[in-house]
Coordinates of C-alpha atoms in Angstrom, one line a residue:
X1 CA -21.2 -21.7 4.4
X2 CA -18.4 -21.0 1.1
X3 CA -21.7 -21.4 -0.9
X4 CA -24.0 -17.7 -1.1
X5 CA -26.8 -16.4 -4.2
X6 CA -25.9 -13.6 -5.3
X7 CA -28.5 -10.2 -4.3
X8 CA -30.7 -9.8 -6.5
X9 CA -30.8 -6.3 -5.6
X10 CA -26.9 -6.3 -6.7
X11 CA -26.1 -1.9 -8.0
X12 CA -24.6 -4.4 -11.2
X13 CA -27.7 -6.0 -12.5
X14 CA -29.9 -2.3 -12.3
X15 CA -28.1 -0.4 -14.2
X16 CA -29.1 -1.6 -17.6
X17 CA -32.8 -1.1 -16.9
X18 CA -32.1 3.0 -14.5
X19 CA -29.4 3.4 -17.6
X20 CA -32.2 4.5 -20.6
X21 CA -34.9 5.7 -17.6
X22 CA -31.7 8.5 -17.4
X23 CA -31.8 9.4 -20.4
X24 CA -34.8 9.4 -21.5
X25 CA -35.1 12.2 -18.4
X26 CA -32.1 14.0 -19.9
X27 CA -33.8 14.5 -23.4
X28 CA -37.2 15.9 -21.8
X29 CA -35.0 18.4 -19.8
X30 CA -33.5 19.9 -22.7
X31 CA -36.3 19.8 -24.8
X32 CA -39.1 20.8 -22.6
X33 CA -37.8 24.1 -22.3
X34 CA -37.2 24.8 -25.4
X35 CA -40.6 24.3 -26.4
X36 CA -42.0 25.8 -23.8
X37 CA -39.9 28.8 -25.3
X38 CA -40.4 28.8 -28.1
X39 CA -44.0 28.3 -27.9
X40 CA -44.8 31.5 -25.6
X41 CA -43.0 33.6 -27.9
X42 CA -45.3 31.5 -30.1
X43 CA -47.9 32.1 -27.3
X44 CA -46.7 36.2 -27.5
X45 CA -47.6 36.4 -31.2
X46 CA -51.0 35.3 -31.3
X47 CA -52.0 38.3 -28.8
X48 CA -51.0 41.1 -31.4
X49 CA -52.8 42.6 -33.9
X50 CA -55.2 41.5 -35.8
X51 CA -56.5 39.5 -33.2
X52 CA -57.6 41.0 -30.1
X53 CA -56.1 38.5 -27.4
X54 CA -54.3 41.3 -26.1
X55 CA -54.3 39.2 -22.7
X56 CA -52.2 36.3 -23.1
X57 CA -49.0 38.5 -23.7
X58 CA -49.5 37.6 -20.0
X59 CA -49.4 34.1 -19.8
X60 CA -46.5 34.7 -22.7
X61 CA -45.1 36.3 -20.4
X62 CA -44.7 34.1 -17.5
X63 CA -43.7 30.8 -19.2
X64 CA -40.9 33.0 -20.7
X65 CA -40.1 33.3 -16.7
X66 CA -40.5 29.4 -16.0
X67 CA -37.9 29.2 -18.7
X68 CA -36.0 31.5 -17.4
X69 CA -35.6 31.3 -14.1
X70 CA -32.5 29.5 -11.8
X71 CA -30.7 28.9 -15.4
X72 CA -27.6 30.6 -16.5
X73 CA -27.1 33.0 -18.2
X74 CA -25.8 30.9 -22.1
X75 CA -29.2 28.5 -21.4
X76 CA -30.8 32.3 -21.2
X77 CA -29.4 32.7 -24.1
X78 CA -30.7 29.9 -26.0
X79 CA -34.1 29.8 -25.2
X80 CA -34.3 33.7 -25.7
X81 CA -33.1 32.7 -28.6
X82 CA -36.3 30.4 -29.1
X83 CA -39.2 33.1 -27.4
X84 CA -37.6 35.4 -30.2
X85 CA -37.9 33.0 -33.1
X86 CA -41.5 31.8 -32.2
X87 CA -42.5 35.3 -31.6
X88 CA -41.3 37.2 -34.5
X89 CA -41.1 34.6 -37.5
X90 CA -45.3 35.0 -37.8
X91 CA -44.8 38.4 -37.0
X92 CA -42.7 40.0 -39.4
X93 CA -43.6 37.4 -42.6
X94 CA -45.6 40.0 -44.2
X95 CA -41.5 41.4 -44.5
X96 CA -41.3 39.1 -47.7
X97 CA -44.6 38.9 -48.8
X98 CA -43.0 40.5 -52.5
X99 CA -39.4 39.8 -51.6
X100 CA -39.6 37.1 -50.8
X101 CA -38.5 34.4 -47.7
X102 CA -35.5 36.0 -47.7
X103 CA -35.2 39.7 -46.6
X104 CA -37.9 38.1 -43.6
X105 CA -35.8 35.2 -42.3
X106 CA -32.8 37.5 -41.9
X107 CA -34.3 39.9 -40.3
X108 CA -35.7 37.9 -37.9
X109 CA -33.0 36.4 -37.0
X110 CA -30.8 39.8 -36.7
X111 CA -34.2 40.7 -34.1
X112 CA -34.0 37.5 -32.3
X113 CA -30.6 38.7 -31.4
X114 CA -32.2 41.1 -29.0
X115 CA -34.6 38.5 -26.9
X116 CA -31.9 36.3 -26.8
X117 CA -29.5 39.2 -25.3
X118 CA -32.7 39.5 -22.7
X119 CA -33.2 36.3 -22.4
X120 CA -29.4 35.9 -20.6
X121 CA -29.9 38.9 -18.8
X122 CA -33.3 37.5 -17.3
X123 CA -32.3 34.3 -16.2
X124 CA -29.0 36.2 -14.9
X125 CA -31.5 38.5 -12.9
X126 CA -34.1 35.3 -11.9
X127 CA -31.8 34.6 -8.8
X128 CA -32.0 37.9 -7.4
X129 CA -35.0 38.9 -4.7
X130 CA -38.1 41.1 -7.0
X131 CA -36.8 39.6 -10.0
X132 CA -39.7 40.0 -12.2
X133 CA -39.1 43.8 -12.0
X134 CA -34.9 43.2 -13.2
X135 CA -37.0 41.5 -15.8
X136 CA -39.3 43.7 -17.0
X137 CA -37.1 46.6 -17.4
X138 CA -34.9 44.0 -18.9
X139 CA -37.1 43.1 -21.4
X140 CA -37.4 47.3 -22.3
X141 CA -33.3 47.7 -22.0
X142 CA -33.7 45.0 -25.0
X143 CA -36.5 47.1 -27.2
X144 CA -34.4 50.5 -27.0
X145 CA -31.3 49.1 -28.2
X146 CA -33.9 47.5 -30.9
X147 CA -35.5 50.6 -31.3
X148 CA -31.9 52.3 -32.6
X149 CA -29.5 49.9 -34.1
X150 CA -29.1 48.9 -36.9
X151 CA -29.8 51.3 -39.0
X152 CA -31.4 53.7 -36.7
X153 CA -33.5 50.1 -35.4
X154 CA -36.9 49.1 -36.3
X155 CA -39.1 49.2 -33.3
X156 CA -41.7 46.6 -34.8
X157 CA -43.0 44.1 -32.2
X158 CA -42.5 45.9 -29.1
X159 CA -44.7 44.3 -25.9
X160 CA -47.4 48.0 -25.9
X161 CA -48.3 47.5 -29.5
X162 CA -50.3 44.3 -29.0
X163 CA -52.5 46.0 -25.8
X164 CA -54.5 48.5 -28.1
X165 CA -57.6 46.1 -27.9
X166 CA -56.1 45.5 -23.8
X167 CA -57.0 47.4 -19.8
X168 CA -53.2 48.4 -19.4
X169 CA -53.8 51.1 -22.5
X170 CA -54.5 53.6 -20.8
X171 CA -50.6 53.7 -18.8
X172 CA -49.8 54.9 -22.5
X173 CA -50.7 58.6 -21.8
X174 CA -49.0 58.1 -17.9
X175 CA -45.2 56.9 -19.9
X176 CA -45.4 56.2 -23.0
X177 CA -44.5 52.8 -24.9
X178 CA -41.7 51.8 -22.4
X179 CA -44.4 52.4 -19.5
X180 CA -47.2 50.6 -21.3
X181 CA -44.8 47.3 -21.9
X182 CA -43.2 47.8 -18.7
X183 CA -46.6 47.2 -16.9
X184 CA -47.6 43.9 -19.6
X185 CA -43.7 42.2 -19.2
X186 CA -44.3 42.5 -14.5
X187 CA -47.3 41.7 -14.7
X188 CA -46.9 38.1 -16.8
X189 CA -43.5 37.7 -14.8
X190 CA -44.7 38.6 -11.8
X191 CA -48.0 36.5 -12.6
X192 CA -45.8 33.4 -13.1
X193 CA -43.5 34.0 -9.3
X194 CA -47.1 34.2 -7.7
X195 CA -48.5 30.6 -9.5
X196 CA -44.3 29.1 -8.2
X197 CA -44.9 30.6 -4.1
X198 CA -48.3 29.0 -4.7
X199 CA -47.2 26.0 -6.1
X200 CA -43.5 25.3 -3.7
X201 CA -45.9 25.6 -0.2
X202 CA -48.1 23.0 -1.5
X203 CA -45.8 21.0 -2.7
X204 CA -43.4 21.7 0.6
X205 CA -45.8 23.1 3.2
X206 CA -43.1 25.2 4.3
X207 CA -44.8 29.0 4.9
X208 CA -43.6 31.0 2.5
X209 CA -41.9 33.8 2.8
X210 CA -44.4 37.1 3.2
X211 CA -41.4 39.4 1.6
X212 CA -41.4 36.9 -1.2
X213 CA -45.1 36.5 -1.2
X214 CA -46.2 40.4 -0.8
X215 CA -43.5 41.4 -4.0
X216 CA -45.3 38.7 -6.1
X217 CA -48.5 40.0 -5.0
X218 CA -47.5 43.8 -5.7
X219 CA -45.9 42.5 -9.3
X220 CA -49.5 41.7 -10.8
X221 CA -50.9 43.5 -8.5
X222 CA -49.4 47.2 -8.9
X223 CA -49.3 47.5 -12.7
X224 CA -53.3 46.7 -13.3
X225 CA -54.3 49.4 -10.3
X226 CA -52.0 51.8 -11.8
X227 CA -53.9 51.0 -15.2
X228 CA -57.1 52.0 -14.0
X229 CA -55.6 54.8 -12.4
X230 CA -54.7 56.3 -15.4
X231 CA -57.5 56.1 -17.2
X232 CA -57.6 59.9 -16.1
X233 CA -55.5 60.8 -18.2
X234 CA -57.2 59.3 -21.1
X235 CA -60.2 62.0 -23.2
X236 CA -61.8 62.7 -26.0
X237 CA -63.1 66.4 -25.0
X238 CA -62.6 69.1 -27.3
X239 CA -60.0 71.8 -25.9
X240 CA -59.4 73.4 -28.8
X241 CA -62.6 73.4 -31.0
X242 CA -63.3 71.2 -33.5
X243 CA -62.1 70.0 -36.6
X244 CA -64.5 68.4 -39.9
X245 CA -61.5 65.8 -41.4
X246 CA -61.7 64.1 -44.5
X247 CA -59.7 61.3 -44.6
X248 CA -59.7 59.6 -48.5
X249 CA -59.1 57.2 -49.5
X250 CA -58.1 56.3 -53.1
X251 CA -57.1 52.3 -53.8
X252 CA -54.8 51.6 -56.0
X253 CA -54.4 50.0 -59.4
X254 CA -52.6 46.7 -58.7
X255 CA -50.9 44.7 -55.8
X256 CA -47.8 44.9 -55.0
X257 CA -44.0 46.4 -55.4
X258 CA -45.6 47.5 -58.8
X259 CA -48.8 49.3 -57.4
X260 CA -47.9 52.2 -59.9
X261 CA -46.4 50.9 -62.8
X262 CA -49.3 52.8 -64.4
X263 CA -48.4 56.7 -64.6
X264 CA -50.3 58.7 -62.2
X265 CA -52.9 56.1 -61.8
X266 CA -52.6 56.1 -58.2
X267 CA -53.4 59.5 -58.4
X268 CA -55.7 59.7 -60.0
X269 CA -57.5 57.3 -57.9
X270 CA -56.7 59.7 -55.5
X271 CA -58.3 62.7 -57.1
X272 CA -61.2 61.5 -58.6
X273 CA -62.6 59.5 -54.4
X274 CA -62.4 63.2 -53.4
X275 CA -64.3 65.0 -56.2
X276 CA -66.8 62.3 -55.5
X277 CA -67.0 63.6 -52.4
X278 CA -67.3 66.4 -53.5
X279 CA -70.3 65.7 -55.4
X280 CA -71.9 64.3 -52.3
X281 CA -70.6 67.5 -49.9
X282 CA -72.4 70.0 -52.3
X283 CA -75.5 67.5 -52.1
X284 CA -75.9 68.0 -48.4
X285 CA -75.3 64.3 -48.2
X286 CA -71.8 64.6 -46.5
X287 CA -70.3 67.6 -44.0
X288 CA -68.7 69.2 -46.0
X289 CA -64.6 69.3 -44.6
X290 CA -62.5 71.7 -43.5
X291 CA -59.3 70.1 -44.9
X292 CA -58.6 67.3 -46.1
X293 CA -55.8 64.1 -46.0
X294 CA -54.2 62.4 -48.6
X295 CA -52.5 59.1 -48.2
X296 CA -48.4 58.6 -48.5
X297 CA -47.1 58.1 -52.8
X298 CA -51.3 59.3 -52.9
X299 CA -49.9 61.4 -55.5
X300 CA -47.1 58.5 -57.9
X301 CA -45.5 61.2 -60.2
X302 CA -43.7 64.3 -58.8
X303 CA -46.1 67.3 -58.9
X304 CA -43.3 69.5 -58.9
X305 CA -42.0 68.4 -61.8
X306 CA -45.4 67.6 -63.8
X307 CA -48.0 70.5 -65.2
X308 CA -50.3 67.1 -65.4
X309 CA -50.1 66.4 -62.1
X310 CA -50.6 69.6 -60.2
X311 CA -52.9 70.0 -62.8
X312 CA -55.2 66.8 -61.3
X313 CA -54.5 67.9 -58.1
X314 CA -55.8 71.9 -58.0
X315 CA -58.5 70.2 -59.8
X316 CA -59.6 68.1 -56.6
X317 CA -58.5 70.6 -54.1
X318 CA -60.8 73.7 -56.1
X319 CA -63.4 70.3 -56.7
X320 CA -63.7 69.9 -52.4
X321 CA -62.8 73.8 -51.5
X322 CA -60.2 72.6 -48.8
X323 CA -57.1 72.4 -48.8
X324 CA -55.4 68.5 -49.3
X325 CA -52.4 67.2 -47.7
X326 CA -50.8 64.9 -50.6
X327 CA -47.8 62.1 -50.4
X328 CA -45.8 62.6 -52.9
X329 CA -42.1 61.2 -53.9
X330 CA -39.8 64.5 -54.8
X331 CA -37.3 65.6 -55.9
X332 CA -34.6 68.3 -55.3
X333 CA -31.5 69.1 -56.0
X334 CA -30.6 65.7 -57.2
X335 CA -31.7 64.0 -54.1
X336 CA -35.0 61.7 -53.5
X337 CA -37.6 62.9 -50.8
X338 CA -41.0 61.7 -49.5
X339 CA -42.7 64.6 -48.2
X340 CA -46.0 65.3 -47.6
X341 CA -46.9 68.5 -49.0
X342 CA -50.2 70.6 -48.1
X343 CA -51.4 71.8 -51.6
X344 CA -54.1 75.1 -51.0
X345 CA -57.4 75.4 -53.4
X346 CA -56.5 79.3 -54.2
X347 CA -52.7 79.0 -53.2
X348 CA -51.1 75.8 -55.0
X349 CA -48.3 74.4 -52.6
X350 CA -48.3 76.1 -49.5
X351 CA -45.6 73.4 -46.9
X352 CA -44.1 70.6 -47.1
X353 CA -42.2 67.9 -44.8
X354 CA -40.3 65.2 -45.2
X355 CA -40.4 61.9 -44.0
X356 CA -37.3 62.0 -41.2
X357 CA -37.1 58.5 -40.2
X358 CA -36.9 56.9 -43.6
X359 CA -36.6 53.1 -44.4
X360 CA -33.9 50.7 -43.8
X361 CA -34.1 48.1 -47.7
X362 CA -37.3 49.5 -48.8
X363 CA -37.0 53.2 -49.2
X364 CA -32.5 53.1 -49.5
X365 CA -30.1 50.9 -49.1
X366 CA -27.5 50.1 -46.4
X367 CA -24.7 48.2 -47.4
X368 CA -25.7 48.5 -50.7
X369 CA -22.4 47.0 -52.8
X370 CA -22.4 43.9 -49.9
X371 CA -26.0 43.0 -50.5
X372 CA -25.5 44.1 -54.3
X373 CA -23.4 40.8 -54.9
X374 CA -25.7 38.3 -52.4
X375 CA -28.9 39.0 -55.4
X376 CA -29.1 41.8 -57.8
X377 CA -32.4 42.0 -57.9
X378 CA -32.4 43.0 -54.6
X379 CA -31.2 46.2 -55.1
X380 CA -32.2 46.6 -57.8
X381 CA -35.4 46.9 -56.3
X382 CA -34.4 50.9 -54.0
X383 CA -32.4 51.7 -57.7
X384 CA -31.5 55.6 -55.9
X385 CA -31.7 55.9 -51.5
X386 CA -34.2 58.2 -49.8
X387 CA -33.0 61.4 -48.1
X388 CA -34.4 61.8 -44.4
X389 CA -36.5 65.1 -43.9
X390 CA -35.0 67.1 -40.7
X391 CA -37.6 68.8 -39.5
X392 CA -41.1 68.2 -37.2
X393 CA -43.9 67.9 -39.9
X394 CA -46.7 70.4 -38.6
X395 CA -49.6 71.6 -41.9
X396 CA -51.8 74.6 -40.3
X397 CA -54.8 73.5 -42.4
X398 CA -58.0 75.9 -41.8
X399 CA -57.0 76.9 -38.6
X400 CA -56.6 73.3 -37.2
X401 CA -52.6 72.0 -36.6
X402 CA -51.9 68.8 -38.2
X403 CA -49.2 67.2 -37.9
X404 CA -47.7 64.5 -39.4
X405 CA -45.8 61.1 -39.1
X406 CA -45.8 59.0 -42.2
X407 CA -45.9 55.1 -42.0
X408 CA -43.5 53.6 -40.9
X409 CA -42.7 56.6 -38.2
X410 CA -45.8 55.6 -36.6
X411 CA -42.6 52.9 -34.7
X412 CA -41.2 55.4 -33.6
X413 CA -41.4 57.4 -30.2
X414 CA -39.5 60.2 -31.2
X415 CA -41.0 60.8 -34.1
X416 CA -44.4 61.3 -33.3
X417 CA -44.2 63.3 -29.4
X418 CA -42.0 65.3 -31.9
X419 CA -45.0 66.7 -33.7
X420 CA -47.1 66.6 -30.3
X421 CA -44.8 69.4 -28.6
X422 CA -44.2 71.4 -31.8
X423 CA -48.0 72.0 -31.8
X424 CA -49.4 69.9 -32.9
X425 CA -53.7 69.3 -32.3
X426 CA -54.3 66.4 -34.3
X427 CA -52.5 63.5 -36.0
X428 CA -51.9 62.3 -38.9
X429 CA -50.1 58.9 -40.4
X430 CA -50.7 59.1 -44.0
X431 CA -49.3 55.1 -44.9
X432 CA -48.6 53.6 -48.3
X433 CA -49.3 49.3 -47.0
X434 CA -49.8 49.1 -51.1
X435 CA -46.4 46.7 -51.2
X436 CA -47.9 44.7 -48.4
X437 CA -51.1 42.6 -50.3
X438 CA -53.4 41.3 -47.3
X439 CA -51.4 40.8 -44.8
X440 CA -51.4 41.8 -41.1
X441 CA -49.2 44.5 -41.9
X442 CA -52.4 47.1 -42.2
X443 CA -53.2 45.7 -38.3
X444 CA -50.0 45.9 -36.8
X445 CA -49.3 49.7 -37.7
X446 CA -53.5 50.3 -37.4
X447 CA -53.3 49.4 -33.5
X448 CA -49.6 51.4 -33.2
X449 CA -51.8 54.4 -33.9
X450 CA -54.6 53.5 -31.8
X451 CA -51.6 53.8 -29.1
X452 CA -50.2 56.8 -30.3
X453 CA -53.1 58.4 -29.8
X454 CA -53.9 57.7 -26.1
X455 CA -50.4 58.4 -25.2
X456 CA -50.4 61.8 -26.7
X457 CA -54.6 62.5 -26.0
X458 CA -55.2 63.5 -29.8
X459 CA -57.2 62.4 -32.6
X460 CA -55.5 60.3 -35.2
X461 CA -56.1 59.8 -39.4
X462 CA -54.5 57.4 -40.9
X463 CA -55.4 57.7 -44.6
X464 CA -54.0 54.7 -46.4
X465 CA -53.3 54.3 -50.7
X466 CA -55.2 51.0 -49.8
X467 CA -56.7 50.5 -46.4
X468 CA -57.2 49.9 -44.0
X469 CA -57.5 53.8 -43.2
X470 CA -59.5 54.9 -40.1
X471 CA -61.1 57.8 -37.1
X472 CA -59.4 57.4 -34.0
X473 CA -60.1 58.8 -31.0
X474 CA -58.2 60.8 -28.4
X475 CA -58.9 57.0 -26.4
X476 CA -58.0 54.6 -29.3
X477 CA -61.4 53.9 -29.8
X478 CA -61.4 52.9 -33.7
X479 CA -65.0 55.7 -34.9
X480 CA -64.9 55.0 -38.3
X481 CA -63.4 53.0 -40.8
X482 CA -62.5 51.6 -44.5
X483 CA -62.1 48.0 -45.9
X484 CA -59.1 47.1 -48.1
X485 CA -58.4 47.7 -51.3
X486 CA -61.2 49.4 -52.2
X487 CA -61.8 53.7 -52.8
X488 CA -63.3 55.2 -49.8
X489 CA -63.6 58.1 -47.5
X490 CA -64.5 59.7 -44.4
X491 CA -65.5 62.5 -42.5
X492 CA -66.3 63.4 -39.5
X493 CA -65.8 66.2 -36.9
X494 CA -63.0 65.6 -34.2
X495 CA -61.8 67.1 -31.2
X496 CA -58.4 68.9 -31.2
X497 CA -56.7 69.2 -28.3
X498 CA -53.8 70.9 -26.8
X499 CA -52.7 69.7 -23.5
X500 CA -49.6 67.5 -23.0
X501 CA -49.8 63.9 -21.1
X502 CA -47.7 63.2 -19.2
X503 CA -46.3 60.8 -21.0
X504 CA -45.7 63.5 -23.8
X505 CA -43.8 65.9 -21.3
X506 CA -41.4 63.2 -19.6
X507 CA -40.3 62.3 -23.1
X508 CA -37.8 59.7 -23.1
X509 CA -37.4 59.3 -19.6
X510 CA -39.3 57.1 -18.0
X511 CA -37.3 54.4 -20.7
X512 CA -33.8 55.5 -19.4
X513 CA -35.0 54.7 -16.3
X514 CA -36.5 51.2 -17.4
X515 CA -33.2 51.2 -18.4
X516 CA -30.8 52.2 -15.5
X517 CA -33.4 49.4 -13.1
X518 CA -32.5 47.1 -15.6
X519 CA -28.6 47.7 -15.8
X520 CA -29.3 48.0 -11.9
X521 CA -30.6 44.6 -11.3
X522 CA -28.1 43.4 -13.8
X523 CA -25.0 44.7 -11.8
X524 CA -26.6 42.9 -8.9
X525 CA -27.1 39.4 -10.1
X526 CA -23.5 39.6 -11.1
X527 CA -22.0 40.7 -8.4
X528 CA -23.5 38.9 -6.4
X529 CA -22.3 35.4 -8.7
X530 CA -18.7 36.0 -8.7
X531 CA -19.4 36.5 -4.6
X532 CA -20.7 33.2 -4.4
X533 CA -17.7 31.9 -6.7
X534 CA -15.0 33.4 -3.8
X535 CA -17.1 32.0 -1.2
X536 CA -17.1 28.2 -2.9
X537 CA -13.8 28.5 -3.4
X538 CA -12.8 29.8 0.2

């Protein structure tokens, strides 16, 4: 009776076998969400141009929602940062094409902080009823912040800019890029919530609350239905007559930062292409344009300070017999301006527009002394800062009102809208992408212009020094485009429009409303957490 065997299932004999399984489980629990967050960010990048896989944004946000739901804000911060890196690292790689990886990595590291903060917010609101609505509004609030700070903002990578080929595009006419982006993100988060509820019902066999199921279904259905309903706002009919426009791409003598190292070469290329076009017009091969649009920096020397440049432009304008919008770098009163010049074939320069949203680290150097201490070569790339213009640029060209949005400005909602509210019947986006080689930057910017066309219901022309130049109808469709690094010209009769879309009329209001929704959801989540902690301590 006193001799007994030790049972084989004593806990102490099983511990050595259970410990490795527990450690492996912990590692999987840690690494899987991190990997999923980064990979869903990469998936979001793949949805952007030049690819036409816009729909991949939906599973990208669905996976992001799965990663964040129910987690604490600290975990959300880290997972959001990984999502931001997965998205922005490949999206913005073009920023380091000519200057090396340093500026590219620095930009991504800073911009991903905004995504990290959104991740923390989404994690906090993910416990609320109807959480996809609050979460999508938080994403747009993050985009609003990125568009304003630091250094006057960097809106590149707005979700709306990846939807030029998508079914959600008409929503741009309803509420601009914030409403378009909100619909895509909401649909993505809502897609995850629908799947989550279905899996939960199948696993537990318990009935899903009708209210939760209805809200989940609506977060997917409402964006899609709204997008199809908004198609009524999209039209390419002429309201103020038509105009025959010529877009000239002269090309550049070399790629990279020294594209204009050879004096007057870029100007000569654009004048030569314009004169070639004039010969085709005289031969009856091409319709005579009412006006001609040259790119940003199409005159590589100041035509006001250099008589030879002035002579070249006047010769080209006389040959084509139409006014030309010329892009040049102009020095006035000791200040540099990135300027568009309206050049009349008979009167010469009659109007100018100075770029208002200038590019940090490209056209001016913030924190110059600090950056110089880090790397003196970077300060030599921007020897003198450009000055900002202060007024919208709308040229009257052969009776048509042409709004100028110079290159980088196309990413900023206010810069485009101001030209339309100032009377623009057509928008031109003169650009110089020669410094970015054959990178995706050109196609990302072209997609922005397509979104702007629908947002304000205007024909948009994109004259670029080295391509891709294009003509875009008010419905966002590209009717003509050039190749890259070839001289070419596009001539087309296009509609002029004068009405304003709801997006143009409302301006910043939809974005501010979504920011308030985000703040309300975050406030609710914080208050709920405080009440929960108090209840737990009683």
